[in-house]
Amino acid sequence: MHDWIVIGGGITGISLSYELQKAGFSTLLIEQHQKLQGGSSLGYGGISYWSGSTPITQQLCQEGIARQRELSNELGLSTEFREIDLLLTLEPEANPQDILSQYANCWIAPMVLDAQSACDREPLLNAQSIGGALLFPHAHINLNCFVNAHSQAFQNLGGQTIYTKVDHLLIKDERITGVSTEQGDFHSSQVVICAGAMSRALLKASDIHARIYFTHAEAIDTSPVDLELRAMVMPADTKRYQLETETTSLDQESRWDVAGHELLPPSVDAGAIQYCDRSIRFGQLSRVLTDPYAVVDPIESEAAIRNYVSKVLPKVGELAGKWRNCLVAFSSDGLPLIGSLKKYENLHLFSGFTSPTVYVPTLSKRFAENIKGKSDEIVALLSPQRFL
């Protein structure tokens, strides 16, 4: 029997598994897919360490960027960490001061650029389609490399990984005793769910409720190209965040447990990032569909993505590429859900990260140290029970 079972091997699950094993706990990681799925497979990998707007998030951002800068050396494999400019584009009709007010409390204030100055920083931008940009210091990792490096380090420490689907939780006398999978039952003293968007469905199967939600995210991946995208480009007024805010009110809660609802029309945020191998990911289109297995029209989606991206980055929007989609988890207040669930003290949630590359590495470490006996006020504040 293991001390811990971690369900989900994306960036949250593999990071937490590594930290638990490093802290001295025998850890079994159970992941359904050999190849990355979910938000870990389609995330942009940007590290928005500038974005902390409260004392707690600013502290986590400072710890997060420090942790990311050291991880490649610690793990012994590269995460492809690099410092990079972030340009948040303004729509031509946008009032820069109104947009700036959204970033007024950030740990690091942006530099406001006019359209021509933004194009000087990123020549692929279309000056006629933007009203300028906000420039932030930023960083970036390759999520595949992040997962692979942690996976190797986890195994080197004696951690065990099994690829199989978790069917349900095993419960006896008001405690979780383990999980039932397609390969049989596995037992542990503690279980933590890091299954991202699928966490809600897994919990619901055991009649456990948590305020965790998901969007369907869609983007386009290219092969390595000759174009050079110098900066990471995203919109300053992110429509996805508006979708998340407007679909997590308490009066919407019951609709999330019924498949088939589309709570709001889809939105598109025109952005792009180029990886070290010169491939580019651009998008993204976001849908709020309550069915995690909902099927969408990839042809229509790809056309919408290309239409929006082509306005801001014309040469990127016309690149040949493959449409991809995944689910992205989030919470109702933009902060992750970390800690035990009220119904079962030894069942924990570690999910709902809107900014996983910033928060996951440091909160994984804090979680493991907290379990080992080091009291942590921040972990306590992020408890899933804060909504009860």
PDB file of C-alpha atoms in Angstrom, residues 187-351:
ATOM      1  CA  HIS A 187      -4.922   1.230  -1.940  1.00  0.00           C
ATOM      2  CA  SER A 188      -3.341   4.135  -0.109  1.00  0.00           C
ATOM      3  CA  SER A 189      -3.603   6.206   3.050  1.00  0.00           C
ATOM      4  CA  GLN A 190      -4.301   9.411   1.110  1.00  0.00           C
ATOM      5  CA  VAL A 191      -5.726  10.178  -2.338  1.00  0.00           C
ATOM      6  CA  VAL A 192      -5.358  13.444  -4.239  1.00  0.00           C
ATOM      7  CA  ILE A 193      -7.243  14.274  -7.430  1.00  0.00           C
ATOM      8  CA  CYS A 194      -5.231  16.211 -10.014  1.00  0.00           C
ATOM      9  CA  ALA A 195      -7.471  15.323 -12.920  1.00  0.00           C
ATOM     10  CA  GLY A 196      -8.097  18.880 -14.068  1.00  0.00           C
ATOM     11  CA  ALA A 197     -11.378  19.246 -15.918  1.00  0.00           C
ATOM     12  CA  MET A 198     -12.351  15.625 -15.225  1.00  0.00           C
ATOM     13  CA  SER A 199     -12.070  16.142 -11.443  1.00  0.00           C
ATOM     14  CA  ARG A 200     -15.688  17.272 -11.153  1.00  0.00           C
ATOM     15  CA  ALA A 201     -17.062  14.160 -12.874  1.00  0.00           C
ATOM     16  CA  LEU A 202     -14.836  11.820 -10.853  1.00  0.00           C
ATOM     17  CA  LEU A 203     -15.984  13.396  -7.592  1.00  0.00           C
ATOM     18  CA  LYS A 204     -19.615  13.447  -8.645  1.00  0.00           C
ATOM     19  CA  ALA A 205     -19.467   9.673  -9.284  1.00  0.00           C
ATOM     20  CA  SER A 206     -18.879   9.297  -5.523  1.00  0.00           C
ATOM     21  CA  ASP A 207     -21.535  11.889  -4.634  1.00  0.00           C
ATOM     22  CA  ILE A 208     -18.900  14.492  -3.712  1.00  0.00           C
ATOM     23  CA  HIS A 209     -19.324  18.111  -4.751  1.00  0.00           C
ATOM     24  CA  ALA A 210     -16.611  20.663  -5.465  1.00  0.00           C
ATOM     25  CA  ARG A 211     -16.806  24.011  -7.232  1.00  0.00           C
ATOM     26  CA  ILE A 212     -14.492  23.151 -10.081  1.00  0.00           C
ATOM     27  CA  TYR A 213     -15.399  23.836 -13.709  1.00  0.00           C
ATOM     28  CA  PHE A 214     -13.957  23.605 -17.217  1.00  0.00           C
ATOM     29  CA  THR A 215     -13.909  25.190 -20.629  1.00  0.00           C
ATOM     30  CA  HIS A 216     -13.366  23.448 -23.949  1.00  0.00           C
ATOM     31  CA  ALA A 217     -10.237  25.072 -25.403  1.00  0.00           C
ATOM     32  CA  GLU A 218      -9.247  24.902 -29.069  1.00  0.00           C
ATOM     33  CA  ALA A 219      -6.060  25.994 -30.834  1.00  0.00           C
ATOM     34  CA  ILE A 220      -3.928  25.247 -33.889  1.00  0.00           C
ATOM     35  CA  ASP A 221      -0.436  23.724 -33.803  1.00  0.00           C
ATOM     36  CA  THR A 222       2.011  24.102 -36.676  1.00  0.00           C
ATOM     37  CA  SER A 223       5.126  22.201 -37.626  1.00  0.00           C
ATOM     38  CA  PRO A 224       8.459  24.071 -37.289  1.00  0.00           C
ATOM     39  CA  VAL A 225       8.312  27.139 -39.549  1.00  0.00           C
ATOM     40  CA  ASP A 226      10.689  29.750 -40.958  1.00  0.00           C
ATOM     41  CA  LEU A 227       8.742  32.628 -39.412  1.00  0.00           C
ATOM     42  CA  GLU A 228      10.193  34.051 -36.209  1.00  0.00           C
ATOM     43  CA  LEU A 229       7.757  35.157 -33.517  1.00  0.00           C
ATOM     44  CA  ARG A 230       9.840  37.126 -31.038  1.00  0.00           C
ATOM     45  CA  ALA A 231       7.263  37.606 -28.285  1.00  0.00           C
ATOM     46  CA  MET A 232       4.336  35.773 -26.782  1.00  0.00           C
ATOM     47  CA  VAL A 233       1.201  37.566 -28.005  1.00  0.00           C
ATOM     48  CA  MET A 234      -2.156  37.587 -26.228  1.00  0.00           C
ATOM     49  CA  PRO A 235      -5.068  40.046 -26.008  1.00  0.00           C
ATOM     50  CA  ALA A 236      -5.107  42.516 -23.115  1.00  0.00           C
ATOM     51  CA  ASP A 237      -8.855  42.025 -22.653  1.00  0.00           C
ATOM     52  CA  THR A 238      -9.103  38.233 -22.349  1.00  0.00           C
ATOM     53  CA  LYS A 239     -12.582  36.991 -23.224  1.00  0.00           C
ATOM     54  CA  ARG A 240     -11.987  33.529 -21.702  1.00  0.00           C
ATOM     55  CA  TYR A 241     -11.763  35.041 -18.231  1.00  0.00           C
ATOM     56  CA  GLN A 242     -15.120  36.726 -18.774  1.00  0.00           C
ATOM     57  CA  LEU A 243     -16.646  33.357 -19.700  1.00  0.00           C
ATOM     58  CA  GLU A 244     -15.286  31.834 -16.508  1.00  0.00           C
ATOM     59  CA  THR A 245     -16.577  34.644 -14.317  1.00  0.00           C
ATOM     60  CA  GLU A 246     -20.069  34.623 -15.810  1.00  0.00           C
ATOM     61  CA  THR A 247     -20.652  30.850 -15.672  1.00  0.00           C
ATOM     62  CA  THR A 248     -19.706  30.015 -12.065  1.00  0.00           C
ATOM     63  CA  SER A 249     -22.369  31.847 -10.073  1.00  0.00           C
ATOM     64  CA  LEU A 250     -24.362  29.777  -7.610  1.00  0.00           C
ATOM     65  CA  ASP A 251     -27.500  29.978  -9.750  1.00  0.00           C
ATOM     66  CA  GLN A 252     -25.579  28.209 -12.553  1.00  0.00           C
ATOM     67  CA  GLU A 253     -24.275  25.443 -10.283  1.00  0.00           C
ATOM     68  CA  SER A 254     -27.005  22.883 -10.916  1.00  0.00           C
ATOM     69  CA  ARG A 255     -26.637  23.265 -14.694  1.00  0.00           C
ATOM     70  CA  TRP A 256     -22.997  22.125 -14.528  1.00  0.00           C
ATOM     71  CA  ASP A 257     -24.103  18.657 -13.458  1.00  0.00           C
ATOM     72  CA  VAL A 258     -26.367  18.207 -16.503  1.00  0.00           C
ATOM     73  CA  ALA A 259     -24.662  17.381 -19.796  1.00  0.00           C
ATOM     74  CA  GLY A 260     -25.838  19.269 -22.841  1.00  0.00           C
ATOM     75  CA  HIS A 261     -25.824  22.883 -21.668  1.00  0.00           C
ATOM     76  CA  GLU A 262     -23.858  25.616 -23.413  1.00  0.00           C
ATOM     77  CA  LEU A 263     -23.841  28.322 -20.766  1.00  0.00           C
ATOM     78  CA  LEU A 264     -22.589  31.136 -23.027  1.00  0.00           C
ATOM     79  CA  PRO A 265     -21.607  31.520 -26.685  1.00  0.00           C
ATOM     80  CA  PRO A 266     -17.950  30.679 -27.470  1.00  0.00           C
ATOM     81  CA  SER A 267     -15.239  33.335 -27.500  1.00  0.00           C
ATOM     82  CA  VAL A 268     -11.913  33.685 -29.325  1.00  0.00           C
ATOM     83  CA  ASP A 269      -8.734  35.246 -27.925  1.00  0.00           C
ATOM     84  CA  ALA A 270      -6.152  35.924 -30.631  1.00  0.00           C
ATOM     85  CA  GLY A 271      -2.731  34.821 -29.363  1.00  0.00           C
ATOM     86  CA  ALA A 272       0.354  32.856 -30.335  1.00  0.00           C
ATOM     87  CA  ILE A 273       3.637  31.479 -29.019  1.00  0.00           C
ATOM     88  CA  GLN A 274       6.598  29.954 -30.838  1.00  0.00           C
ATOM     89  CA  TYR A 275       8.460  27.057 -29.246  1.00  0.00           C
ATOM     90  CA  CYS A 276      12.181  26.363 -29.239  1.00  0.00           C
ATOM     91  CA  ASP A 277      11.770  23.932 -32.148  1.00  0.00           C
ATOM     92  CA  ARG A 278      10.181  26.834 -34.128  1.00  0.00           C
ATOM     93  CA  SER A 279       6.674  25.341 -34.142  1.00  0.00           C
ATOM     94  CA  ILE A 280       3.858  27.768 -33.305  1.00  0.00           C
ATOM     95  CA  ARG A 281       0.654  27.352 -31.321  1.00  0.00           C
ATOM     96  CA  PHE A 282      -2.081  29.896 -31.975  1.00  0.00           C
ATOM     97  CA  GLY A 283      -5.682  30.368 -30.902  1.00  0.00           C
ATOM     98  CA  GLN A 284      -7.612  30.036 -28.741  1.00  0.00           C
ATOM     99  CA  LEU A 285     -11.323  29.438 -28.923  1.00  0.00           C
ATOM    100  CA  SER A 286     -13.128  28.724 -25.630  1.00  0.00           C
ATOM    101  CA  ARG A 287     -16.521  27.091 -25.099  1.00  0.00           C
ATOM    102  CA  VAL A 288     -18.479  26.548 -21.886  1.00  0.00           C
ATOM    103  CA  LEU A 289     -20.128  23.195 -22.535  1.00  0.00           C
ATOM    104  CA  THR A 290     -21.188  21.171 -19.481  1.00  0.00           C
ATOM    105  CA  ASP A 291     -20.544  17.858 -21.229  1.00  0.00           C
ATOM    106  CA  PRO A 292     -16.803  17.074 -21.087  1.00  0.00           C
ATOM    107  CA  TYR A 293     -17.258  14.709 -24.033  1.00  0.00           C
ATOM    108  CA  ALA A 294     -19.150  17.170 -26.235  1.00  0.00           C
ATOM    109  CA  VAL A 295     -18.238  17.054 -29.929  1.00  0.00           C
ATOM    110  CA  VAL A 296     -17.624  20.320 -31.773  1.00  0.00           C
ATOM    111  CA  ASP A 297     -17.113  21.107 -35.452  1.00  0.00           C
ATOM    112  CA  PRO A 298     -13.339  21.412 -36.001  1.00  0.00           C
ATOM    113  CA  ILE A 299     -13.727  23.016 -39.446  1.00  0.00           C
ATOM    114  CA  GLU A 300     -15.911  25.819 -38.111  1.00  0.00           C
ATOM    115  CA  SER A 301     -13.650  26.269 -35.074  1.00  0.00           C
ATOM    116  CA  GLU A 302     -10.457  26.411 -37.105  1.00  0.00           C
ATOM    117  CA  ALA A 303     -11.971  29.020 -39.398  1.00  0.00           C
ATOM    118  CA  ALA A 304     -12.962  31.182 -36.430  1.00  0.00           C
ATOM    119  CA  ILE A 305      -9.502  30.932 -34.883  1.00  0.00           C
ATOM    120  CA  ARG A 306      -7.763  31.795 -38.149  1.00  0.00           C
ATOM    121  CA  ASN A 307     -10.097  34.728 -38.725  1.00  0.00           C
ATOM    122  CA  TYR A 308      -9.284  36.331 -35.375  1.00  0.00           C
ATOM    123  CA  VAL A 309      -5.573  35.566 -35.356  1.00  0.00           C
ATOM    124  CA  SER A 310      -5.115  36.770 -38.946  1.00  0.00           C
ATOM    125  CA  LYS A 311      -6.272  40.236 -37.955  1.00  0.00           C
ATOM    126  CA  VAL A 312      -3.511  40.591 -35.356  1.00  0.00           C
ATOM    127  CA  LEU A 313      -0.824  38.272 -36.743  1.00  0.00           C
ATOM    128  CA  PRO A 314      -1.608  37.836 -40.470  1.00  0.00           C
ATOM    129  CA  LYS A 315       1.308  35.577 -41.355  1.00  0.00           C
ATOM    130  CA  VAL A 316       0.672  33.334 -38.354  1.00  0.00           C
ATOM    131  CA  GLY A 317      -3.044  32.990 -39.074  1.00  0.00           C
ATOM    132  CA  GLU A 318      -2.367  31.615 -42.558  1.00  0.00           C
ATOM    133  CA  LEU A 319       0.134  28.941 -41.465  1.00  0.00           C
ATOM    134  CA  ALA A 320      -0.744  25.313 -42.108  1.00  0.00           C
ATOM    135  CA  GLY A 321      -1.459  23.529 -38.856  1.00  0.00           C
ATOM    136  CA  LYS A 322      -3.484  20.960 -36.963  1.00  0.00           C
ATOM    137  CA  TRP A 323      -6.619  21.887 -35.007  1.00  0.00           C
ATOM    138  CA  ARG A 324      -6.567  20.531 -31.474  1.00  0.00           C
ATOM    139  CA  ASN A 325      -8.852  20.725 -28.464  1.00  0.00           C
ATOM    140  CA  CYS A 326      -8.795  19.920 -24.761  1.00  0.00           C
ATOM    141  CA  LEU A 327     -10.501  20.752 -21.468  1.00  0.00           C
ATOM    142  CA  VAL A 328      -9.160  23.434 -19.124  1.00  0.00           C
ATOM    143  CA  ALA A 329     -10.113  23.477 -15.437  1.00  0.00           C
ATOM    144  CA  PHE A 330     -10.812  26.605 -13.416  1.00  0.00           C
ATOM    145  CA  SER A 331     -12.462  27.714 -10.177  1.00  0.00           C
ATOM    146  CA  SER A 332     -15.041  30.391  -9.431  1.00  0.00           C
ATOM    147  CA  ASP A 333     -12.555  32.861  -7.917  1.00  0.00           C
ATOM    148  CA  GLY A 334      -9.513  32.318 -10.163  1.00  0.00           C
ATOM    149  CA  LEU A 335      -7.537  30.534  -7.446  1.00  0.00           C
ATOM    150  CA  PRO A 336      -6.810  26.794  -7.341  1.00  0.00           C
ATOM    151  CA  LEU A 337      -8.565  24.285  -5.102  1.00  0.00           C
ATOM    152  CA  ILE A 338      -6.005  22.682  -2.810  1.00  0.00           C
ATOM    153  CA  GLY A 339      -6.591  20.451   0.200  1.00  0.00           C
ATOM    154  CA  SER A 340      -8.980  17.946   1.694  1.00  0.00           C
ATOM    155  CA  LEU A 341     -12.670  17.805   0.881  1.00  0.00           C
ATOM    156  CA  LYS A 342     -15.150  18.115   3.712  1.00  0.00           C
ATOM    157  CA  LYS A 343     -16.781  14.724   3.283  1.00  0.00           C
ATOM    158  CA  TYR A 344     -13.531  12.731   3.509  1.00  0.00           C
ATOM    159  CA  GLU A 345     -10.452  14.085   5.296  1.00  0.00           C
ATOM    160  CA  ASN A 346      -8.019  11.863   3.384  1.00  0.00           C
ATOM    161  CA  LEU A 347      -9.378  12.841  -0.044  1.00  0.00           C
ATOM    162  CA  HIS A 348      -7.702  15.930  -1.469  1.00  0.00           C
ATOM    163  CA  LEU A 349      -8.110  18.138  -4.515  1.00  0.00           C
ATOM    164  CA  PHE A 350      -5.220  19.824  -6.344  1.00  0.00           C
ATOM    165  CA  SER A 351      -6.754  21.413  -9.404  1.00  0.00           C
TER     166      SER A 351
END
